[in-house]
mmCIF file of C-alpha atoms and ligand atoms in Angstrom:
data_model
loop_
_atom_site.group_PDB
_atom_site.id
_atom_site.type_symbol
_atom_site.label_atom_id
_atom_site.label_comp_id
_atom_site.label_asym_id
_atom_site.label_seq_id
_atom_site.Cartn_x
_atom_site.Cartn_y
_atom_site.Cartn_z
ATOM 1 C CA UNK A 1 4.652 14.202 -24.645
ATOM 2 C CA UNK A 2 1.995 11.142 -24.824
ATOM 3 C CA UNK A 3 -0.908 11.989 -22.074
ATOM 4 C CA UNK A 4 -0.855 8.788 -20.250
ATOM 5 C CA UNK A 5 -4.018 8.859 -18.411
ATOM 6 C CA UNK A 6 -5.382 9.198 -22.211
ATOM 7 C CA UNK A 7 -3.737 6.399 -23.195
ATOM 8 C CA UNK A 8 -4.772 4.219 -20.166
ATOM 9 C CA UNK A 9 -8.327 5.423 -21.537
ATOM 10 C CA UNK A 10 -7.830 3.981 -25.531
ATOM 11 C CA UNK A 11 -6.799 0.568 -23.565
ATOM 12 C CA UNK A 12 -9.710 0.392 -21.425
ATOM 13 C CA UNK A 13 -12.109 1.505 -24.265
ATOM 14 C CA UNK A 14 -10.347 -0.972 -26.628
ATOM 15 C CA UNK A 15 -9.655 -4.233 -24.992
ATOM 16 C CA UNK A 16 -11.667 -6.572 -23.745
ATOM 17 C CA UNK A 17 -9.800 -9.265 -20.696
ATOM 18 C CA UNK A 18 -8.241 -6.931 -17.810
ATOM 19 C CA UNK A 19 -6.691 -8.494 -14.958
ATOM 20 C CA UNK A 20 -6.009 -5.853 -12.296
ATOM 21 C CA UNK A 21 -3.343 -6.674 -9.096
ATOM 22 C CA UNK A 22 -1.287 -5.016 -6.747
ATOM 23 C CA UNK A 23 1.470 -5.105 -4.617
ATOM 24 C CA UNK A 24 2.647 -7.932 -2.004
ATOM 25 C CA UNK A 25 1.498 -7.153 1.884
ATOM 26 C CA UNK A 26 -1.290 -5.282 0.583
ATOM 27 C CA UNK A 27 -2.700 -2.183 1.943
ATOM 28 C CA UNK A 28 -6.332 -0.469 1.465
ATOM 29 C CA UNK A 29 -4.731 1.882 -1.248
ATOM 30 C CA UNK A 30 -3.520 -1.031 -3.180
ATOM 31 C CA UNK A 31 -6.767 -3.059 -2.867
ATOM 32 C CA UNK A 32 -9.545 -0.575 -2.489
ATOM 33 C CA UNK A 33 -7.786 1.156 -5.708
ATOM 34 C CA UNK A 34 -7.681 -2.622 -7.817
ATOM 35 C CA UNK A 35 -11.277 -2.540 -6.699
ATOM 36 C CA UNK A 36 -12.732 0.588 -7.795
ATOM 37 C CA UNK A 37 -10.737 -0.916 -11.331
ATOM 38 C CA UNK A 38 -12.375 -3.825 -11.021
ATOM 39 C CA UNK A 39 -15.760 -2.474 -10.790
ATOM 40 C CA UNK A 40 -15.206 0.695 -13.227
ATOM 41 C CA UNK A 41 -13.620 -2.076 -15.967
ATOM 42 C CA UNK A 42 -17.144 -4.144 -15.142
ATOM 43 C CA UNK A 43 -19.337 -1.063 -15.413
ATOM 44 C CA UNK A 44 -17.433 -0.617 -18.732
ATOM 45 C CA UNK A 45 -18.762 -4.128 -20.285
ATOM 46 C CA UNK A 46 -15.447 -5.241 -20.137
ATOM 47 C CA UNK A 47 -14.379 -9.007 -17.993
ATOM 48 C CA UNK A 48 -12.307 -7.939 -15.178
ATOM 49 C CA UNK A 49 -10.567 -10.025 -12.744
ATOM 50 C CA UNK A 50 -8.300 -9.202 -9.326
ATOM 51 C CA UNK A 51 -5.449 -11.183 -8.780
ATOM 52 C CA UNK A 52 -3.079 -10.940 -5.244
ATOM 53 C CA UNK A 53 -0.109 -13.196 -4.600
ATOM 54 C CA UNK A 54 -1.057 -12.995 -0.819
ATOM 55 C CA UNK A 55 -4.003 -13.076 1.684
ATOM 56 C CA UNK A 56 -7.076 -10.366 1.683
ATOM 57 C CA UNK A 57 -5.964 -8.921 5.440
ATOM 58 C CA UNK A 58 -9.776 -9.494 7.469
ATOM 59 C CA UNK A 59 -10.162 -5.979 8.152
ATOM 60 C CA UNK A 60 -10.423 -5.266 4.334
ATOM 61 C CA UNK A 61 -13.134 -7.837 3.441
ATOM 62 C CA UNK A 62 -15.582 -5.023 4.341
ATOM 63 C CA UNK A 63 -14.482 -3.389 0.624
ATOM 64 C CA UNK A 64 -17.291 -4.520 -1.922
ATOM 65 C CA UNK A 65 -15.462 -7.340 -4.602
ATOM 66 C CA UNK A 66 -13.004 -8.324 -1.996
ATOM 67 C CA UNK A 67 -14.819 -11.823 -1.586
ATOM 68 C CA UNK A 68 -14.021 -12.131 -5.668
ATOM 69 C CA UNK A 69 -9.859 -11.669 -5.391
ATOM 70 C CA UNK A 70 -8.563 -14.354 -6.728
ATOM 71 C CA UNK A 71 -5.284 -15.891 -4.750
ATOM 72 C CA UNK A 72 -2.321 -16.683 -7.608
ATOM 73 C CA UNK A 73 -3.111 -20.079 -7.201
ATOM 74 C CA UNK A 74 -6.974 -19.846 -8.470
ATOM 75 C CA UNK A 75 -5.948 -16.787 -10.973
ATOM 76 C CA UNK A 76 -3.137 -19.572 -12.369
ATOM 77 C CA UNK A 77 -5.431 -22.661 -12.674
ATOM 78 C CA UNK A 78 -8.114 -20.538 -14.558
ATOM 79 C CA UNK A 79 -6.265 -19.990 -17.520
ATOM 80 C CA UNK A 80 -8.449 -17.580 -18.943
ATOM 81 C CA UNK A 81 -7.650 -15.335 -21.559
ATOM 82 C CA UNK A 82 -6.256 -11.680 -20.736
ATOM 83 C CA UNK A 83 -4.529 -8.622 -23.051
ATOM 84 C CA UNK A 84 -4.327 -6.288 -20.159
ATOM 85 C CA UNK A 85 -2.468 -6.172 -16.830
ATOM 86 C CA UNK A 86 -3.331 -3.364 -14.456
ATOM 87 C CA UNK A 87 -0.856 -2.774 -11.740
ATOM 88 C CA UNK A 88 -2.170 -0.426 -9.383
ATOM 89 C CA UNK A 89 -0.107 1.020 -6.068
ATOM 90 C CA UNK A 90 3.130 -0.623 -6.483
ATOM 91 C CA UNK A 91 6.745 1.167 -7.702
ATOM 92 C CA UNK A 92 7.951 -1.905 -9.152
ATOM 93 C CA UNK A 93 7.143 -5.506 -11.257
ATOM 94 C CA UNK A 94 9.254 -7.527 -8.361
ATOM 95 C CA UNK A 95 6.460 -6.137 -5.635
ATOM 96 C CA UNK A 96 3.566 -8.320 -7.153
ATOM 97 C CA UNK A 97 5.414 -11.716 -6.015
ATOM 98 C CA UNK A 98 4.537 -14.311 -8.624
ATOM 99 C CA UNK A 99 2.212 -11.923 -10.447
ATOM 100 C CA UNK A 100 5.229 -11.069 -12.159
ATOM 101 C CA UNK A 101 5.173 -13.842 -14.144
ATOM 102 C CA UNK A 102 2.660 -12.700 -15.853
ATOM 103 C CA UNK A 103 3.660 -9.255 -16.905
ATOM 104 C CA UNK A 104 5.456 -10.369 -20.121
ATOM 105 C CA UNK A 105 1.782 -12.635 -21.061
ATOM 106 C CA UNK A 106 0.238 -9.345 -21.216
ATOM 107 C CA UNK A 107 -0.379 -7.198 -24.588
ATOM 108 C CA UNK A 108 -0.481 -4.256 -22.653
ATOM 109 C CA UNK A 109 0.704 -3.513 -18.788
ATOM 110 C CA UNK A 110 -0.893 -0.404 -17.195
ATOM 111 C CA UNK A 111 1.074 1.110 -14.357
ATOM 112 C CA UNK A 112 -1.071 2.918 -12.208
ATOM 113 C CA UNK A 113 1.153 4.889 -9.181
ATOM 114 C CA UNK A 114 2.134 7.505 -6.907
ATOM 115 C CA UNK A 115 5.399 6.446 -5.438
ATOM 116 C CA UNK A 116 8.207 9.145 -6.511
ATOM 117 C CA UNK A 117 10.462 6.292 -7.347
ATOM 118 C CA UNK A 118 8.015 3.866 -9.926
ATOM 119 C CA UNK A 119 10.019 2.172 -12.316
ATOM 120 C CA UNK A 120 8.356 3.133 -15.207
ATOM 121 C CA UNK A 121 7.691 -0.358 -16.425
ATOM 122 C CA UNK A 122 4.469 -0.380 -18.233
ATOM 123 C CA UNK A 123 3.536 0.446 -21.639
ATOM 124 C CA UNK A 124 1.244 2.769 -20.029
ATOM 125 C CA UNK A 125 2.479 4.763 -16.842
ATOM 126 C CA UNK A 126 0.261 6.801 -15.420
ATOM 127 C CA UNK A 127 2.495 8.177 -12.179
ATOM 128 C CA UNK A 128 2.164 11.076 -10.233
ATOM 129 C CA UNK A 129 4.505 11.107 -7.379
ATOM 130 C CA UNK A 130 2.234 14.348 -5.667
ATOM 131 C CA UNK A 131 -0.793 12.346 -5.583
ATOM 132 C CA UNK A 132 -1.821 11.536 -2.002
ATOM 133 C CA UNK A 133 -2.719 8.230 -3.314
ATOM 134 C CA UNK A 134 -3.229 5.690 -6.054
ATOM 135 C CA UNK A 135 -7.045 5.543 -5.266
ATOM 136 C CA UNK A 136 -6.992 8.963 -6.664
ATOM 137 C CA UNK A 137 -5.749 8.255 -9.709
ATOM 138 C CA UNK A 138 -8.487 5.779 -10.545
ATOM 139 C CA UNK A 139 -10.656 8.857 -9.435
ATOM 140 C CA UNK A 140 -8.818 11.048 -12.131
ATOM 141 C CA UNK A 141 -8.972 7.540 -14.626
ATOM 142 C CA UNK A 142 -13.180 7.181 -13.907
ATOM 143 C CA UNK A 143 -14.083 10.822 -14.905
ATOM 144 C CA UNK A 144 -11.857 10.893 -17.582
ATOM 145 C CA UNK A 145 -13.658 7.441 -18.749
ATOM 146 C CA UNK A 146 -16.912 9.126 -17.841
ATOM 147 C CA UNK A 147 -18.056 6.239 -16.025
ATOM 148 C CA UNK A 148 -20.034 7.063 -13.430
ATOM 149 C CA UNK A 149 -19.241 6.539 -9.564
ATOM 150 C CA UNK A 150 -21.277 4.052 -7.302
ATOM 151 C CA UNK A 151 -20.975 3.172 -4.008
ATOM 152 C CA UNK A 152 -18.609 0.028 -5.103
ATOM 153 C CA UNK A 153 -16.423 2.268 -6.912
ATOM 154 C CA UNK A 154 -16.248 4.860 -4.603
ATOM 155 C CA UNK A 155 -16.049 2.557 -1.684
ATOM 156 C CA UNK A 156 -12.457 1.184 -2.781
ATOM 157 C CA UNK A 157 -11.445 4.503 -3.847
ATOM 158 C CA UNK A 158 -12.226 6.203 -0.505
ATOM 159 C CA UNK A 159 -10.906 3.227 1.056
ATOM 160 C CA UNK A 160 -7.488 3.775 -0.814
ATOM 161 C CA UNK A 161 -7.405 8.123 -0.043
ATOM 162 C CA UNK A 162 -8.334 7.122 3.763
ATOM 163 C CA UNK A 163 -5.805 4.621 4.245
ATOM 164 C CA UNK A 164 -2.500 6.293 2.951
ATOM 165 C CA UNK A 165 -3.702 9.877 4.380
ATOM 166 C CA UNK A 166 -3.756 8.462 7.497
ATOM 167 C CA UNK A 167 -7.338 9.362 7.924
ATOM 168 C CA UNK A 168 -6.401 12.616 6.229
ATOM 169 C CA UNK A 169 -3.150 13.161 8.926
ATOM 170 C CA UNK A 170 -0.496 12.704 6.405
ATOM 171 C CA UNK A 171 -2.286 14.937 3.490
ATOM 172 C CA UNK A 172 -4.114 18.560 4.574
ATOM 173 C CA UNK A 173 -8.163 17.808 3.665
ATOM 174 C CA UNK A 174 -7.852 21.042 1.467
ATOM 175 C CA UNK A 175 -10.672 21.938 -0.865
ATOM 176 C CA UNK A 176 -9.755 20.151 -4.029
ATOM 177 C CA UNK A 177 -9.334 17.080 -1.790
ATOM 178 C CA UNK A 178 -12.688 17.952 0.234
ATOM 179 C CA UNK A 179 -14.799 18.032 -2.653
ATOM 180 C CA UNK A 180 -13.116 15.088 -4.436
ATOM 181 C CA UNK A 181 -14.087 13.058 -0.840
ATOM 182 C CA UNK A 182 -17.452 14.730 -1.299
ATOM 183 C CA UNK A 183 -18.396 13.224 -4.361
ATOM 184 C CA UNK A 184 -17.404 10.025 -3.254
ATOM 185 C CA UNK A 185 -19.834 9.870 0.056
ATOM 186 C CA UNK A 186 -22.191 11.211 -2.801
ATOM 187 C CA UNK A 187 -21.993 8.228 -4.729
ATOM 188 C CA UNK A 188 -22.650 5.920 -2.087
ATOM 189 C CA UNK A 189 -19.065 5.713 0.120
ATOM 190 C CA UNK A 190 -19.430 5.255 3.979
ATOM 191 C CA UNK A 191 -16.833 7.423 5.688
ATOM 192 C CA UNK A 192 -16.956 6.549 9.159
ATOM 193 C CA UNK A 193 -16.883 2.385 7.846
ATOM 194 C CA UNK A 194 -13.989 3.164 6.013
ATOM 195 C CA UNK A 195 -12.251 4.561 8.858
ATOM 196 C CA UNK A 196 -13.879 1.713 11.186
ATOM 197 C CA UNK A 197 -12.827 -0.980 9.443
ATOM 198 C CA UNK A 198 -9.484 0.773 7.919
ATOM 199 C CA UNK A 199 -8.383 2.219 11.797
ATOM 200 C CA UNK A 200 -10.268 0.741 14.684
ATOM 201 C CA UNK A 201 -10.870 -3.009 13.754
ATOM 202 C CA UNK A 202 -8.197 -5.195 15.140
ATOM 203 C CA UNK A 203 -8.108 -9.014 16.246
ATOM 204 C CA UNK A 204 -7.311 -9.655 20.227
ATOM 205 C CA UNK A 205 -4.567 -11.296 19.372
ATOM 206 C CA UNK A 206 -3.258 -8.195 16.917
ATOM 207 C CA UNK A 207 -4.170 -5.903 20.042
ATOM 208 C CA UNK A 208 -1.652 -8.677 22.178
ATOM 209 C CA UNK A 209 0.693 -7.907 19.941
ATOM 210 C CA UNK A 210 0.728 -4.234 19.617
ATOM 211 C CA UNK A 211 1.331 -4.256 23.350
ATOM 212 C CA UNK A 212 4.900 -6.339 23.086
ATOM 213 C CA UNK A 213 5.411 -3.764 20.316
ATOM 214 C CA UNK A 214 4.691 -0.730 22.539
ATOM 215 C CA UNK A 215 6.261 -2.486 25.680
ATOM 216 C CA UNK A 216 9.797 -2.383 23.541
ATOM 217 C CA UNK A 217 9.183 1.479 22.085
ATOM 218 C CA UNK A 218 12.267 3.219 23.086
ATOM 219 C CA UNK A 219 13.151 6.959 22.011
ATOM 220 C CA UNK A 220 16.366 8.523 21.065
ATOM 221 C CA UNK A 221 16.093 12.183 21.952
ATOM 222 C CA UNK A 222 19.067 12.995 19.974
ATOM 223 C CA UNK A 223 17.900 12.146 16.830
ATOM 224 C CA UNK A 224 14.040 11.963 17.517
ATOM 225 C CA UNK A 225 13.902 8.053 16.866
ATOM 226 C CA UNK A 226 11.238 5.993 17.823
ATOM 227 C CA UNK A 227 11.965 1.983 17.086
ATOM 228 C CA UNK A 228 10.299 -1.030 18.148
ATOM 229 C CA UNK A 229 10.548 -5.086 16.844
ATOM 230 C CA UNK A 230 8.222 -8.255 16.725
ATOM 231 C CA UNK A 231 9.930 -11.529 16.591
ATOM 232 C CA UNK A 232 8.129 -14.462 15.239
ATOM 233 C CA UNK A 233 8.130 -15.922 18.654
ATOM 234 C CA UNK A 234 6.015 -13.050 19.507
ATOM 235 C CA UNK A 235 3.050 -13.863 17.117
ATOM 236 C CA UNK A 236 3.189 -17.835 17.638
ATOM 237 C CA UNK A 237 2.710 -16.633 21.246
ATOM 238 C CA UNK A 238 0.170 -14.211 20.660
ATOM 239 C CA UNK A 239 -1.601 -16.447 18.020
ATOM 240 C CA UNK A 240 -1.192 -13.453 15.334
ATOM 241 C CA UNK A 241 -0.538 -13.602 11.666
ATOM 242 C CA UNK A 242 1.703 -11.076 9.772
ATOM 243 C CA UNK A 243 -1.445 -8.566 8.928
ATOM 244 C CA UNK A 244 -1.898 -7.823 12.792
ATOM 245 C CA UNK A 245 1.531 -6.202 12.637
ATOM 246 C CA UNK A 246 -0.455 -3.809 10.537
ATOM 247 C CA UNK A 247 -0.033 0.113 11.735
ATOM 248 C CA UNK A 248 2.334 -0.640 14.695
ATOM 249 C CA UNK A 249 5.287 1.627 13.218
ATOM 250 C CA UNK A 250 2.703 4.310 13.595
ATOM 251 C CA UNK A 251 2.649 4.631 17.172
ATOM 252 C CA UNK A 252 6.261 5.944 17.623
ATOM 253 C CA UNK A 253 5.588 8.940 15.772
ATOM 254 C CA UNK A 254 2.804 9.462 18.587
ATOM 255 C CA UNK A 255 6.003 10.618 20.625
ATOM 256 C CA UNK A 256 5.689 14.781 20.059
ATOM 257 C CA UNK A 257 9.688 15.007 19.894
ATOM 258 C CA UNK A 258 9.770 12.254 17.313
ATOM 259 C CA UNK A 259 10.921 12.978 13.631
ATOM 260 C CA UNK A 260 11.270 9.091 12.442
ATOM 261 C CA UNK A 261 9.840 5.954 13.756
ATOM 262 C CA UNK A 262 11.390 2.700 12.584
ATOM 263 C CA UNK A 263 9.305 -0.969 13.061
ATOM 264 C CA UNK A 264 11.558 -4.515 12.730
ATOM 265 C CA UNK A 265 9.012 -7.431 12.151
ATOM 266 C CA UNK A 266 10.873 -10.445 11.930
ATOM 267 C CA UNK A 267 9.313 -12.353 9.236
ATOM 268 C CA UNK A 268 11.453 -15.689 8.953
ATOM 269 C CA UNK A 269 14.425 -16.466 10.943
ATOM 270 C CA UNK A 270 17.310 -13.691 11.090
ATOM 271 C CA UNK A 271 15.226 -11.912 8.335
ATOM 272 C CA UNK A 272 13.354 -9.154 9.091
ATOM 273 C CA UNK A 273 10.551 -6.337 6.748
ATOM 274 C CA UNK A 274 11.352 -2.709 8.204
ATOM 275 C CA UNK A 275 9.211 -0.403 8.379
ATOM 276 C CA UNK A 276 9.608 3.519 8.375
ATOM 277 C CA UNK A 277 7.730 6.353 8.976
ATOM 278 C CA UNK A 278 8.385 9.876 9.692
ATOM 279 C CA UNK A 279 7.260 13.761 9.741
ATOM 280 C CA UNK A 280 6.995 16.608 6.940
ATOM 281 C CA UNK A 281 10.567 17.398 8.070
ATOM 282 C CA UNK A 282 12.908 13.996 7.246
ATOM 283 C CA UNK A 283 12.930 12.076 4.437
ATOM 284 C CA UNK A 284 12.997 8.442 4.920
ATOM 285 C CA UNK A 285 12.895 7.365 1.042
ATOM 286 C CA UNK A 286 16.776 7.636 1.023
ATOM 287 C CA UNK A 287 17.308 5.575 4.094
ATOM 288 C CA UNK A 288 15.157 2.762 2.276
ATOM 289 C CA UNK A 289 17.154 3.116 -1.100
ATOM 290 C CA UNK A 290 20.342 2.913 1.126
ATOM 291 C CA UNK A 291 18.698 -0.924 2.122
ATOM 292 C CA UNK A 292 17.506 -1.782 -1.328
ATOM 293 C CA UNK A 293 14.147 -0.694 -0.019
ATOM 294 C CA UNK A 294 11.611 2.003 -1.398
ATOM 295 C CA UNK A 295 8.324 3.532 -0.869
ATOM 296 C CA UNK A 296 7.682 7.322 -0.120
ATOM 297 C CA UNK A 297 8.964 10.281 1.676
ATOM 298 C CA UNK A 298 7.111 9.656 4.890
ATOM 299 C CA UNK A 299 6.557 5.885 4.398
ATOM 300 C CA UNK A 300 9.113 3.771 3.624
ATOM 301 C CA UNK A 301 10.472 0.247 4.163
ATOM 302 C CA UNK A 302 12.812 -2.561 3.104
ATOM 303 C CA UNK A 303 14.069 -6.173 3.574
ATOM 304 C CA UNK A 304 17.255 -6.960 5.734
ATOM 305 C CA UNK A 305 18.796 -9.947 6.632
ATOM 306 C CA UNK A 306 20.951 -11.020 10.089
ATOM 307 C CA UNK A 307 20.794 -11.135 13.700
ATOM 308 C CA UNK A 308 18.737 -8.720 15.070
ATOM 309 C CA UNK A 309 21.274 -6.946 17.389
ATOM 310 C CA UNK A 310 23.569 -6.610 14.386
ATOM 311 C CA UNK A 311 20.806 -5.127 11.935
ATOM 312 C CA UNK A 312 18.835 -3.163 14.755
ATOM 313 C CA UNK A 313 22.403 -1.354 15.552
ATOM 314 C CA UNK A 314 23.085 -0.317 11.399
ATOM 315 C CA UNK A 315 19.623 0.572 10.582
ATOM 316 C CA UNK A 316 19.713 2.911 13.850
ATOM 317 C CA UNK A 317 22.956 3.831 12.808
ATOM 318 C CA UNK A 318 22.397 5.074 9.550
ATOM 319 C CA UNK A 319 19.233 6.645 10.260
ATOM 320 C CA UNK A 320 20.517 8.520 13.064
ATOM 321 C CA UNK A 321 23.549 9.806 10.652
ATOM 322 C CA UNK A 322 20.803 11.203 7.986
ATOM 323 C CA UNK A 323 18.415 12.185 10.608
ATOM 324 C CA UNK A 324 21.513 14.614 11.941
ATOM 325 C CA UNK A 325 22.568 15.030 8.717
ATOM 326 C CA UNK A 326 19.189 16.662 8.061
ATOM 327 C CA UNK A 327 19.003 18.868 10.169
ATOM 328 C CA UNK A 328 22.606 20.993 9.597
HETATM 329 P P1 AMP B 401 5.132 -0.544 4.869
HETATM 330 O O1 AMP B 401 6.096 -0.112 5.901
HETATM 331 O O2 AMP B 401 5.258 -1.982 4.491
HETATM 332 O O3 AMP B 401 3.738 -0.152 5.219
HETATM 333 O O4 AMP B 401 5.518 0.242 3.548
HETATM 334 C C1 AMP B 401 5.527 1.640 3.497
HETATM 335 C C2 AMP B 401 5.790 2.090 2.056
HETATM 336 O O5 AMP B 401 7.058 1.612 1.633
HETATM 337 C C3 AMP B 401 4.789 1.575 1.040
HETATM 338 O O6 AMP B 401 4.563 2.603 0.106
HETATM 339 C C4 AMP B 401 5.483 0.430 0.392
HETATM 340 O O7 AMP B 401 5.078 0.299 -0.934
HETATM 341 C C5 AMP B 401 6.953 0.805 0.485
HETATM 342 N N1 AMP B 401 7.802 -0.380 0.676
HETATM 343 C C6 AMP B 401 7.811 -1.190 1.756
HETATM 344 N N2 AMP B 401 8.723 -2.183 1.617
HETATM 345 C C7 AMP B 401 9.299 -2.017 0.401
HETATM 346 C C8 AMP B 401 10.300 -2.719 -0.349
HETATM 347 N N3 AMP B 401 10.893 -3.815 0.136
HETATM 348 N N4 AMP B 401 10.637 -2.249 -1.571
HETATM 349 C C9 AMP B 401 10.029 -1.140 -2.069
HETATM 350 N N5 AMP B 401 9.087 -0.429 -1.415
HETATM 351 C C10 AMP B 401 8.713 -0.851 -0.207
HETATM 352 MN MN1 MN B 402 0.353 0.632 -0.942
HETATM 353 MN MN1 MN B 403 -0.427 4.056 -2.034
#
């Protein structure tokens, strides 16, 4: 079988334009990881670009290059040259928004990703489903390339692990993982401004909202569900923008008894983004596929349309079937 990572290697080495992007609603594993390409493809001698379909959420701008993402619109008035694509964090093409467009422009697209159901649909795929994030692939990707970490590099690398471990919640900080981390504070990466900026750094009017969100939290003992919503009244009210929804399914799993937490964000009228998140024990990736959704075993989330009383009562009852289900 073709080594992929060594392949991803022969592209970097040979070509020259690299455009590197992610997926839509971006998260610090998604942008500190099209970073640490960004910078590695630069320290390479090769012209690198970031593209998002989307805006840089505030409390990433701390990440070094983040003030250099270009928005689709810039990226699509440049017109400059590019053979390579680099999608980093993101199971499939459709998740890059308008991005996508460009994935057929490309003489080679490099799929860089750690959710169990990627679609495969570079020419490169370099995909491991274990990994505790994408971020450490590009890790894997530098010292493979033998370019050596700095503290931009490592920055949006740490940046990614911190982020999708949950501050190293959701992934034990076990030796391999300890010393990986290790070399990266090495080379320059802050730990505590990661977790600052990535945990702890929140707009008034995102705290305003958390509160209507925590207000609503109800439980279901029976099946250990937490759930909460946001309407869009609720951020015109409280002056907040989608990003300061960012982290609020996280708080029903704060519940001890609670095995899955579930987060409705209404995002335009009668349609809302769910959001799910649950412990070692149940399995939310299924519930997602059931929605047309996706994402990973303890993170997961789709796009549903309808009233809210209507979608809020099949969500909750389908995850309450596989949540029994689950535990026969
Ligand atoms: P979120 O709840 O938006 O933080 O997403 C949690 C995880 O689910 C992330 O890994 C996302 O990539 C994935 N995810 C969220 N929404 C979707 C979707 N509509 N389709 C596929 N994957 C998704
Ligand atoms: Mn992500
Ligand atoms: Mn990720």
């Amino acid at each position: 079988m073709r080594d992929e990572k060594k392949e991803i290697c022969r592209i970097f080495s040979e070509a020259f334009y690299f455009v590197v992007t992610s997926h839509q609603n971006i998260d610090g594993d998604g942008l500190g990881s099209a970073l640490a390409l960004y910078f590695l493809l630069w320290r390479m001698g090769k012209r690198a670009r970031v593209v998002y379909d989307g805006r840089v959420p505030y409390f990433y701008r701390f990440l070094p290059g983040s003030a250099q993402v270009l928005s689709f619109e810039a990226f699509s008035a440049e017109k400059e040259p590019f053979e390579v694509l680099v999608v980093v964090d993101c199971s499939n093409p459709a998740r890059v928004g308008r991005v996508e467009g460009f994935l057929k422009e490309a003489r080679y697209v490099v799929n860089i990703d750690h959710h169990p159901d990627n679609a495969f649909f570079g020419h490169a795929n370099f995909v491991v489903p274990g990994s505790p994030a994408s971020a450490l692939l590009v890790y894997e990707l530098a010292r493979e390339l033998r370019v050596p970490l700095d503290a931009d590099i490592a920055t949006g690398i740490l940046t990614g692990v911190v982020t999708d471990t949950g501050g190293f919640q959701f992934a034990e900080l076990n030796q391999n993982l300890f010393t990986v981390v290790g070399e990266l504070v090495a080379s320059g990466a802050s730990l505590s401004t990661i977790m600052h900026h990535v945990f702890r750094f929140r707009r008034l009017e995102a705290l305003k909202l958390l509160s209507r969100a925590l207000h609503r939290l109800t439980f279901d003992p029976v099946c250990g569900c937490a759930s909460t919503h946001l309407m869009q009244e609720d951020f015109s009210e409280c002056g907040a923008q989608e990003e300061d929804a960012e982290g609020v399914v996280d708080y029903g799993l704060y519940i001890p008894e609670a095995r899955v937490s579930v987060f409705f964000k209404e995002i335009a009228p009668n349609t809302y983004k769910v959001s799910l998140r649950s412990r070692d024990d149940f399995d939310v990736l299924p519930v997602a596929h059931h929605f047309g959704g996706g994402g990973h075993q303890r993170a997961a989330g789709f796009k549903i349309t309808g009233s809210f009383p209507s979608v809020y009562r099949e969500v909750l009852d389908v995850l309450r079937t596989m949540v029994l289900e689950s535990s026969k």
